[in-house]
């Protein structure tokens, strides 16, 4: 019996044509830290040349020393902890609400007709545009911060889940129905996994927006947290704290991607060939 | 008694942009007795896929009746397994899980599903690929999964919508023979839609030719070529050459292999 050859992994042929540079990038440490090393080197060089006065621009060395001091005094860990907890609470609610509403709107045509104009309307009212009214209602409280994050996470999630459901190939649903899948079985067995690329990109976008909204909220109503730290430092003219805040924001997002989002996508949508490797 | 009976089937739809009424299927009637392999051919746009979709229950006919074993069709169901041109496999399920899907929907227990899936995998020649995901397979192998997924549930009818159209020419020949070999073992009733005249003759007991839009049955031709068939035998068969020429003329295709 003739058996056709399976498709070979595309990655292999990509590697075969690679030159020395790409070969170097395959070393795990270099691949991850190499680009940062270049940026840090340029940063150090600019600081070393004293192109800007040190009150405006500090080098990586100063930032590192200040970071160590802030960690020793417990300030940085506690601020990061505060920010992450707020994000986790807000994003947790946001994801639950967003996934539920996303599937409801994606699957029910009445829910869609009712809510779609509203979604577009509220999408335009950006996260921080809600802060004035939230502060009036809930004061400078954790509730206000959480609500802003829930809001920013929910909307992109709903929209990309609906788009994900809409882009499920018609024949996939037909195949399921002709194999005997009834409405609910079809949703569980086909719609949910087929919408996963939409869900994962929605969570990525939503979390990214939520993270930014958190910093904005902390700047305006914060009493602690990374955003608060940066803005306080600006008031006291301490540039190094501002720099630390920026580095921390980037590093935390990088960690979220590397530890949670990327592994999830690798095990699901990429494993199944539904999307190409994201950013790799 | 015929298993499937299609009577005065008519399908009209309204174009979403011009709001004009278009007649996809004019008036189509035919019967398929149990165990027969029937091909539906016709010029492109004649609505042959529409007929299959109506029989599958994916779309509702504007007029006429479709009866399966004496009962009218209302929606898709596992008694009619569909093999799609684009395979329509579930990307998140392994080969085995794709094939066992219909049984799972029917509530068959896990051990039995596995046993039956392995049996069909063996039959279609996919042993060793049970744990692969569809995107890791070639087009030809994907369609083997598509066929196996339908066979696993032992449907009353198999509906195949240009199943080999997106597969390369060499693999297509192999798959056609393979599907015939399997068909001879299991003998399901098959409605096979294709635009490939050679394929229609090679596979079928009968070839039904639809005219161009608004379509009606233009011809209904018995294929007297003995089974089991292989391509090398069929190509040399005088009946094949004669019917092929007849069908080509009917479809208005110039036969560039005249008298060969």
Coordinates of C-alpha atoms in Angstrom, one line a residue:
Chain A
X1 CA 0.0 0.0 0.0
X2 CA 1.3 3.4 -0.9
X3 CA 1.5 5.9 1.9
X4 CA 2.2 9.5 1.0
X5 CA 5.1 11.2 2.7
X6 CA 4.1 13.5 5.6
X7 CA 4.8 17.2 5.3
X8 CA 8.2 18.0 6.8
X9 CA 8.5 20.6 9.5
X10 CA 9.0 24.0 7.9
X11 CA 11.4 25.0 10.6
X12 CA 14.0 22.6 9.6
X13 CA 14.5 23.9 6.1
X14 CA 14.6 27.4 7.5
X15 CA 17.5 26.4 9.7
X16 CA 19.3 24.7 6.9
X17 CA 19.5 27.9 4.8
X18 CA 20.5 30.0 7.8
X19 CA 23.9 31.7 7.9
X20 CA 26.3 32.3 10.8
X21 CA 24.2 35.0 12.3
X22 CA 21.1 32.9 12.6
X23 CA 23.3 30.1 13.9
X24 CA 24.5 32.4 16.7
X25 CA 20.9 33.4 17.5
X26 CA 20.0 29.7 18.1
X27 CA 22.1 29.7 21.2
X28 CA 19.4 30.2 23.9
X29 CA 21.2 32.7 26.0
X30 CA 22.2 34.9 23.1
X31 CA 18.8 34.6 21.4
X32 CA 17.1 36.0 24.5
X33 CA 19.6 38.4 25.9
X34 CA 21.6 39.4 22.8
X35 CA 19.2 42.1 21.6
X36 CA 19.0 43.6 25.1
X37 CA 22.8 43.5 25.5
X38 CA 23.0 45.7 22.4
X39 CA 20.5 48.2 23.7
X40 CA 22.1 48.3 27.2
X41 CA 25.5 48.9 25.6
X42 CA 24.2 51.9 23.6
X43 CA 22.5 53.2 26.7
X44 CA 25.7 52.9 28.7
X45 CA 27.6 54.6 25.9
X46 CA 25.3 57.6 25.8
X47 CA 25.4 57.9 29.6
X48 CA 29.2 57.6 29.6
X49 CA 29.6 60.3 26.9
X50 CA 27.5 62.6 29.1
X51 CA 25.5 63.8 26.2
X52 CA 22.8 64.7 28.7
X53 CA 23.1 66.0 32.2
X54 CA 22.9 63.2 34.8
X55 CA 19.8 64.8 36.3
X56 CA 18.0 63.9 33.0
X57 CA 19.7 60.8 31.9
X58 CA 21.3 58.0 34.0
X59 CA 23.3 55.0 32.8
X60 CA 22.6 51.3 33.4
X61 CA 25.1 51.3 36.2
X62 CA 23.3 53.9 38.3
X63 CA 19.9 52.2 37.6
X64 CA 21.3 48.9 38.7
X65 CA 22.7 50.3 41.9
X66 CA 19.4 52.1 42.7
X67 CA 17.5 49.0 41.9
X68 CA 19.5 46.9 44.3
X69 CA 19.0 49.5 47.0
X70 CA 15.2 49.7 46.4
X71 CA 15.0 45.9 46.5
X72 CA 17.0 45.8 49.8
X73 CA 14.7 48.4 51.3
X74 CA 11.7 46.3 50.2
X75 CA 10.1 49.2 48.3
X76 CA 10.4 47.8 44.7
X77 CA 9.2 44.3 45.6
X78 CA 6.2 45.6 47.4
X79 CA 5.3 48.1 44.6
X80 CA 5.7 45.4 42.0
X81 CA 3.6 43.1 44.1
X82 CA 0.9 45.7 44.4
X83 CA 0.8 46.3 40.7
X84 CA 0.8 42.6 39.8
X85 CA -2.0 41.9 42.3
X86 CA -4.1 44.7 40.8
X87 CA -3.5 43.5 37.3
X88 CA -4.3 39.9 38.3
X89 CA -7.5 40.8 40.0
X90 CA -8.6 43.1 37.2
X91 CA -7.5 40.8 34.4
X92 CA -9.1 37.8 36.1
X93 CA -12.5 39.4 36.2
X94 CA -11.9 40.9 32.7
X95 CA -11.1 37.5 31.2
X96 CA -14.0 35.8 32.8
X97 CA -16.5 38.5 31.7
X98 CA -14.8 38.9 28.3
X99 CA -14.9 35.1 27.5
X100 CA -18.5 34.8 28.6
X101 CA -19.7 37.8 26.7
X102 CA -17.5 37.0 23.7
X103 CA -19.1 33.6 23.3
X104 CA -22.6 34.9 24.0
X105 CA -22.2 37.6 21.4
X106 CA -20.4 35.4 19.0
X107 CA -23.0 32.6 19.0
X108 CA -26.3 34.3 19.6
X109 CA -27.5 36.5 16.8
X110 CA -29.9 38.5 19.1
X111 CA -27.2 39.2 21.6
X112 CA -25.0 40.3 18.7
X113 CA -27.5 42.6 17.2
X114 CA -28.1 44.2 20.5
X115 CA -24.5 44.6 21.7
X116 CA -22.5 45.3 18.6
X117 CA -23.2 49.0 18.2
X118 CA -22.7 49.3 22.0
X119 CA -19.3 47.6 21.8
X120 CA -18.1 50.0 19.1
X121 CA -19.4 52.9 21.1
X122 CA -17.7 52.0 24.4
X123 CA -14.6 50.8 22.7
X124 CA -14.0 54.5 21.7
X125 CA -14.1 55.6 25.3
X126 CA -10.6 54.6 26.2
X127 CA -9.6 53.3 29.6
X128 CA -8.4 56.5 31.2
X129 CA -11.3 58.4 29.9
X130 CA -13.3 56.5 32.5
X131 CA -11.0 57.6 35.4
X132 CA -12.7 61.0 36.1
X133 CA -16.1 59.5 36.6
X134 CA -14.8 56.4 38.5
X135 CA -12.9 58.7 40.9
X136 CA -16.1 60.6 41.5
X137 CA -18.0 57.4 42.2
X138 CA -15.4 55.3 44.0
X139 CA -12.7 57.7 45.1
X140 CA -9.0 57.1 44.9
X141 CA -9.6 53.4 45.6
X142 CA -8.6 50.0 44.5
X143 CA -12.1 49.6 43.1
X144 CA -11.5 52.4 40.6
X145 CA -8.2 50.8 39.5
X146 CA -9.8 47.4 39.1
X147 CA -12.7 48.6 37.2
X148 CA -10.5 50.4 34.6
X149 CA -8.5 47.2 34.1
X150 CA -11.6 45.0 33.8
X151 CA -12.9 47.4 31.2
X152 CA -9.7 47.5 29.1
X153 CA -9.3 43.7 29.2
X154 CA -12.9 42.9 28.4
X155 CA -13.4 44.8 25.2
X156 CA -10.6 43.6 23.0
X157 CA -11.2 40.1 24.3
X158 CA -14.9 40.2 23.3
X159 CA -14.1 41.6 19.9
X160 CA -11.4 39.0 19.1
X161 CA -13.5 36.1 20.3
X162 CA -16.4 37.2 18.1
X163 CA -13.9 37.6 15.2
X164 CA -12.5 34.1 16.1
X165 CA -15.9 32.5 16.0
X166 CA -16.8 34.2 12.8
X167 CA -13.7 33.0 11.1
X168 CA -14.3 29.3 11.9
X169 CA -14.5 27.6 8.5
X170 CA -18.1 26.8 7.6
X171 CA -17.1 23.2 6.6
X172 CA -15.8 22.5 10.0
X173 CA -19.2 23.2 11.5
X174 CA -20.9 21.3 8.7
X175 CA -18.5 18.3 9.3
X176 CA -19.3 18.3 13.0
X177 CA -23.1 18.5 12.4
X178 CA -23.0 15.7 9.8
X179 CA -21.1 13.5 12.3
X180 CA -23.9 13.9 14.7
X181 CA -22.8 16.9 16.9
X182 CA -25.8 18.6 18.3
X183 CA -25.7 22.4 19.2
X184 CA -24.0 22.2 22.6
X185 CA -21.7 19.3 21.8
X186 CA -20.7 21.3 18.6
X187 CA -19.9 24.3 20.7
X188 CA -17.8 22.4 23.2
X189 CA -16.1 20.2 20.7
X190 CA -15.6 22.5 17.8
X191 CA -16.4 26.2 18.4
X192 CA -14.3 26.6 21.6
X193 CA -11.1 25.0 20.2
X194 CA -11.6 26.6 16.8
X195 CA -12.0 30.0 18.4
X196 CA -8.8 29.5 20.5
X197 CA -6.6 31.5 18.2
X198 CA -9.0 34.4 18.7
X199 CA -9.1 33.9 22.4
X200 CA -5.4 33.8 22.8
X201 CA -4.8 36.9 20.7
X202 CA -7.6 38.6 22.6
X203 CA -6.0 37.7 25.9
X204 CA -2.7 39.0 24.6
X205 CA -4.1 42.3 23.4
X206 CA -6.4 42.6 26.5
X207 CA -3.6 42.0 29.0
X208 CA -1.3 44.4 27.2
X209 CA -3.9 47.1 27.3
X210 CA -4.7 46.3 30.9
X211 CA -1.1 46.6 31.9
X212 CA -0.9 50.0 30.4
X213 CA -4.2 51.1 31.9
X214 CA -2.9 49.9 35.3
X215 CA 0.2 52.2 35.1
X216 CA -2.0 55.1 33.9
X217 CA -4.4 54.5 36.8
X218 CA -1.6 54.3 39.3
X219 CA -0.1 57.5 38.1
X220 CA -3.5 59.3 38.6
X221 CA -5.0 57.6 41.6
X222 CA -2.1 55.5 43.0
X223 CA -0.8 55.3 46.5
X224 CA 1.6 52.5 45.6
X225 CA 2.7 50.5 42.6
X226 CA 5.1 50.9 39.7
X227 CA 3.2 53.7 38.0
X228 CA 3.0 55.6 41.3
X229 CA 6.7 55.1 41.9
X230 CA 7.6 56.5 38.5
X231 CA 5.4 59.6 38.9
X232 CA 6.5 60.2 42.5
X233 CA 10.1 60.1 41.3
X234 CA 9.4 62.6 38.6
X235 CA 8.0 65.0 41.3
X236 CA 11.2 64.5 43.3
X237 CA 13.4 64.8 40.3
X238 CA 14.8 61.4 40.7
X239 CA 15.4 60.1 37.1
X240 CA 16.8 56.8 38.1
X241 CA 13.5 55.7 39.7
X242 CA 11.7 56.6 36.5
X243 CA 14.2 54.5 34.5
X244 CA 13.7 51.6 36.9
X245 CA 10.0 51.8 36.5
X246 CA 10.3 51.6 32.7
X247 CA 12.7 48.7 32.9
X248 CA 10.4 46.9 35.3
X249 CA 7.4 47.4 33.0
X250 CA 9.2 45.9 30.1
X251 CA 10.7 43.1 32.1
X252 CA 7.4 42.1 33.6
X253 CA 5.6 42.0 30.3
X254 CA 8.4 40.0 28.8
X255 CA 8.1 37.5 31.7
X256 CA 4.3 37.3 31.3
X257 CA 4.7 36.4 27.7
X258 CA 7.6 34.0 28.2
X259 CA 6.1 32.2 31.2
X260 CA 2.3 32.2 30.5
X261 CA 1.2 33.4 27.0
X262 CA 3.9 31.8 24.8
X263 CA 3.9 28.4 26.4
X264 CA 0.1 28.3 26.2
X265 CA 0.1 29.1 22.5
X266 CA 2.9 26.7 21.8
X267 CA 0.9 23.8 23.3
X268 CA -2.3 24.7 21.6
X269 CA -2.8 26.8 18.5
X270 CA 0.8 26.4 17.3
X271 CA 0.9 22.7 18.0
X272 CA -2.2 22.2 15.9
X273 CA -0.9 24.3 13.1
X274 CA -3.7 26.9 13.4
X275 CA -1.3 29.8 13.6
X276 CA 2.4 30.2 12.8
X277 CA 4.8 30.7 15.6
X278 CA 4.1 34.2 17.0
X279 CA 7.2 36.4 17.0
X280 CA 9.6 33.5 16.5
Chain B
X1 CA -36.4 0.3 -3.6
X2 CA -34.1 3.3 -4.0
X3 CA -32.3 4.5 -0.9
X4 CA -32.1 8.1 -2.0
X5 CA -34.8 9.7 -4.1
X6 CA -34.4 13.3 -5.4
X7 CA -37.5 14.7 -7.0
X8 CA -38.0 18.0 -8.9
X9 CA -35.2 19.6 -6.8
X10 CA -35.0 23.3 -7.2
X11 CA -32.8 25.9 -5.6
X12 CA -33.2 29.6 -6.0
X13 CA -31.2 32.2 -4.1
X14 CA -31.1 36.0 -3.9
X15 CA -27.8 37.6 -4.7
X16 CA -26.7 39.6 -1.7
X17 CA -25.5 42.6 -3.7
X18 CA -27.6 42.8 -6.8
X19 CA -30.8 41.3 -5.1
X20 CA -31.4 39.4 -8.3
X21 CA -32.9 35.9 -8.1
X22 CA -30.5 33.3 -9.3
X23 CA -31.6 29.7 -10.1
X24 CA -28.8 27.4 -9.0
X25 CA -30.7 24.2 -9.5
X26 CA -33.5 24.2 -12.0
X27 CA -35.3 20.8 -11.8
X28 CA -33.3 17.8 -10.8
X29 CA -34.6 14.3 -10.3
X30 CA -32.8 11.0 -9.8
X31 CA -32.8 7.9 -7.6
X32 CA -29.9 6.0 -6.1
X33 CA -30.5 2.3 -5.2
X34 CA -28.8 1.0 -2.1
X35 CA -25.1 0.1 -2.5
X36 CA -24.7 2.1 -5.7
X37 CA -21.8 4.4 -6.4
X38 CA -23.2 7.4 -8.3
X39 CA -21.3 10.4 -9.7
X40 CA -22.8 13.8 -10.4
X41 CA -21.0 15.8 -13.1
X42 CA -21.7 18.9 -15.1
X43 CA -20.3 22.2 -16.2
X44 CA -19.0 24.5 -13.5
X45 CA -21.7 26.4 -11.8
X46 CA -24.4 23.8 -12.6
X47 CA -25.2 23.4 -9.0
X48 CA -23.9 19.9 -8.4
X49 CA -22.4 20.8 -5.1
X50 CA -25.6 22.5 -4.2
X51 CA -27.5 19.2 -4.8
X52 CA -25.0 17.5 -2.5
X53 CA -25.4 20.2 0.1
X54 CA -29.1 19.7 0.1
X55 CA -28.8 16.0 0.4
X56 CA -26.4 16.5 3.3
X57 CA -28.9 18.8 4.9
X58 CA -26.6 21.8 5.0
X59 CA -28.9 23.9 3.0
X60 CA -32.7 23.8 2.5
X61 CA -34.1 23.3 -1.0
X62 CA -36.4 26.0 -2.4
X63 CA -38.6 23.3 -3.9
X64 CA -38.9 19.6 -4.6
X65 CA -38.2 16.7 -2.3
X66 CA -35.3 14.6 -1.1
X67 CA -36.1 11.4 0.7
X68 CA -33.6 9.0 2.3
X69 CA -35.0 5.5 2.9
X70 CA -38.5 7.0 2.6
X71 CA -38.0 9.8 5.0
X72 CA -37.6 13.5 4.1
X73 CA -34.3 15.1 5.0
X74 CA -34.3 17.7 7.6
X75 CA -30.8 19.0 8.5
X76 CA -27.5 17.2 8.6
X77 CA -27.1 13.9 10.4
X78 CA -24.8 11.0 10.9
X79 CA -26.7 8.7 8.5
X80 CA -25.1 10.8 5.7
X81 CA -21.3 11.1 6.1
X82 CA -19.7 13.9 4.1
X83 CA -16.2 14.0 2.7
X84 CA -15.2 17.6 1.9
X85 CA -12.9 18.9 -0.8
X86 CA -11.0 20.9 1.8
X87 CA -11.0 17.9 4.2
X88 CA -12.6 19.9 7.1
X89 CA -10.6 17.9 9.7
X90 CA -10.4 19.2 13.2
X91 CA -6.9 20.7 13.6
X92 CA -6.8 20.3 17.4
X93 CA -7.6 16.6 17.2
X94 CA -5.2 13.8 16.4
X95 CA -5.8 11.5 13.4
X96 CA -7.4 9.0 15.8
X97 CA -9.6 11.5 17.6
X98 CA -10.8 12.9 14.3
X99 CA -11.8 9.5 13.1
X100 CA -13.5 8.6 16.4
X101 CA -15.4 12.0 16.5
X102 CA -18.6 10.6 15.1
X103 CA -18.6 7.7 17.5
X104 CA -18.0 10.0 20.4
X105 CA -21.0 12.1 19.4
X106 CA -23.0 8.9 19.3
X107 CA -22.0 8.1 22.9
X108 CA -19.9 5.1 22.1
X109 CA -17.5 4.3 25.0
X110 CA -13.8 5.1 24.8
X111 CA -12.5 1.6 24.5
X112 CA -14.9 0.7 21.7
X113 CA -14.1 4.0 19.9
X114 CA -10.5 3.3 20.0
X115 CA -11.0 -0.2 18.7
X116 CA -13.2 0.9 15.8
X117 CA -10.9 3.9 15.0
X118 CA -7.9 1.5 14.8
X119 CA -9.8 -0.7 12.5
X120 CA -10.7 2.0 10.1
X121 CA -7.1 3.5 10.3
X122 CA -5.8 0.1 9.2
X123 CA -8.4 0.0 6.4
X124 CA -7.4 3.4 4.9
X125 CA -3.6 2.7 5.4
X126 CA -2.9 5.3 8.1
X127 CA -1.3 2.9 10.7
X128 CA 1.5 4.6 12.5
X129 CA -0.1 8.1 12.1
X130 CA -2.7 7.8 14.8
X131 CA -1.2 10.4 17.1
X132 CA -0.4 12.9 14.3
X133 CA -2.3 16.2 13.9
X134 CA -3.8 17.0 10.5
X135 CA -1.4 19.8 9.7
X136 CA 1.5 17.3 9.9
X137 CA 0.0 15.2 7.1
X138 CA 0.1 15.6 3.3
X139 CA -3.0 16.4 1.4
X140 CA -3.5 12.8 0.3
X141 CA -3.2 11.5 3.9
X142 CA -5.5 14.2 5.2
X143 CA -8.2 13.0 2.8
X144 CA -7.6 9.4 4.0
X145 CA -8.5 10.7 7.4
X146 CA -11.6 12.4 5.9
X147 CA -12.8 9.2 4.4
X148 CA -12.0 7.2 7.5
X149 CA -13.8 9.7 9.7
X150 CA -17.0 9.0 7.7
X151 CA -16.5 5.2 7.5
X152 CA -16.0 4.9 11.2
X153 CA -19.7 5.8 11.8
X154 CA -20.9 3.4 9.1
X155 CA -23.4 5.8 7.5
X156 CA -26.2 4.8 5.3
X157 CA -24.8 7.1 2.6
X158 CA -21.5 8.7 1.8
X159 CA -21.5 12.1 0.2
X160 CA -18.3 13.1 -1.4
X161 CA -17.8 16.7 -2.7
X162 CA -14.9 16.8 -5.1
X163 CA -12.8 14.9 -2.5
X164 CA -9.7 14.6 -4.6
X165 CA -9.8 18.0 -6.3
X166 CA -7.1 19.6 -4.1
X167 CA -4.8 16.6 -4.2
X168 CA -1.8 16.3 -6.6
X169 CA -2.4 14.2 -9.8
X170 CA -0.3 11.1 -8.8
X171 CA -1.7 10.8 -5.3
X172 CA -5.2 11.3 -6.7
X173 CA -4.9 8.2 -8.9
X174 CA -3.7 6.2 -5.9
X175 CA -6.5 7.5 -3.7
X176 CA -9.2 6.8 -6.3
X177 CA -8.1 3.2 -6.4
X178 CA -7.9 3.0 -2.6
X179 CA -11.3 4.5 -2.1
X180 CA -12.7 2.0 -4.6
X181 CA -11.0 -0.9 -2.8
X182 CA -12.5 0.2 0.5
X183 CA -15.9 0.8 -1.1
X184 CA -15.9 -2.8 -2.4
X185 CA -15.3 -4.0 1.1
X186 CA -17.9 -1.9 2.8
X187 CA -20.4 -1.2 0.0
X188 CA -21.9 2.1 1.2
X189 CA -24.2 4.0 -1.1
X190 CA -22.2 6.9 -2.5
X191 CA -23.1 10.2 -4.1
X192 CA -19.9 11.6 -5.6
X193 CA -19.6 15.1 -7.0
X194 CA -16.8 15.7 -9.4
X195 CA -15.9 17.8 -12.5
X196 CA -13.4 15.1 -13.6
X197 CA -15.0 12.9 -16.3
X198 CA -12.3 10.2 -16.1
X199 CA -12.7 10.1 -12.3
X200 CA -16.5 9.9 -12.6
X201 CA -16.4 6.9 -15.0
X202 CA -13.6 5.1 -13.1
X203 CA -15.4 5.3 -9.7
X204 CA -19.1 4.9 -10.5
X205 CA -21.8 2.5 -11.3
X206 CA -23.7 5.3 -12.9
X207 CA -22.9 8.8 -14.0
X208 CA -25.5 11.5 -13.8
X209 CA -24.8 14.6 -16.0
X210 CA -26.4 17.9 -15.1
X211 CA -26.9 20.6 -17.7
X212 CA -25.7 24.1 -17.2
X213 CA -27.8 26.6 -15.2
X214 CA -30.7 26.3 -14.6
X215 CA -29.7 22.7 -14.3
X216 CA -31.7 19.5 -15.0
X217 CA -30.5 15.9 -15.5
X218 CA -29.2 15.8 -19.0
X219 CA -28.1 12.2 -19.0
X220 CA -27.9 9.1 -16.8
X221 CA -25.3 6.7 -17.9
X222 CA -24.6 3.2 -16.7
X223 CA -20.9 2.2 -16.5
X224 CA -20.6 -1.4 -17.5
X225 CA -16.9 -1.8 -16.6
X226 CA -16.3 -4.8 -14.4
X227 CA -15.0 -4.4 -10.8
X228 CA -12.6 -4.5 -9.2
X229 CA -11.1 -1.7 -11.4
X230 CA -7.6 -0.4 -11.7
X231 CA -6.6 2.6 -13.8
X232 CA -4.4 0.5 -16.1
X233 CA -7.3 -1.8 -16.9
X234 CA -10.0 0.9 -17.2
X235 CA -7.9 3.1 -19.5
X236 CA -7.8 0.2 -22.0
X237 CA -11.4 -0.7 -21.7
X238 CA -13.4 0.1 -24.9
X239 CA -16.5 1.1 -22.7
X240 CA -14.4 3.7 -20.9
X241 CA -13.2 5.2 -24.1
X242 CA -16.7 5.3 -25.6
X243 CA -18.4 6.8 -22.5
X244 CA -15.6 9.3 -22.0
X245 CA -16.0 10.6 -25.6
X246 CA -19.8 10.7 -25.1
X247 CA -19.5 12.7 -21.8
X248 CA -16.9 15.0 -23.2
X249 CA -19.1 15.9 -26.1
X250 CA -22.1 16.4 -23.8
X251 CA -20.0 18.8 -21.6
X252 CA -18.8 20.6 -24.6
X253 CA -15.1 19.8 -23.9
X254 CA -12.8 19.3 -26.8
X255 CA -11.4 15.8 -26.7
X256 CA -7.8 16.2 -27.6
X257 CA -7.2 12.5 -27.4
X258 CA -9.5 11.6 -30.3
X259 CA -9.6 7.9 -31.2
X260 CA -6.8 7.1 -28.7

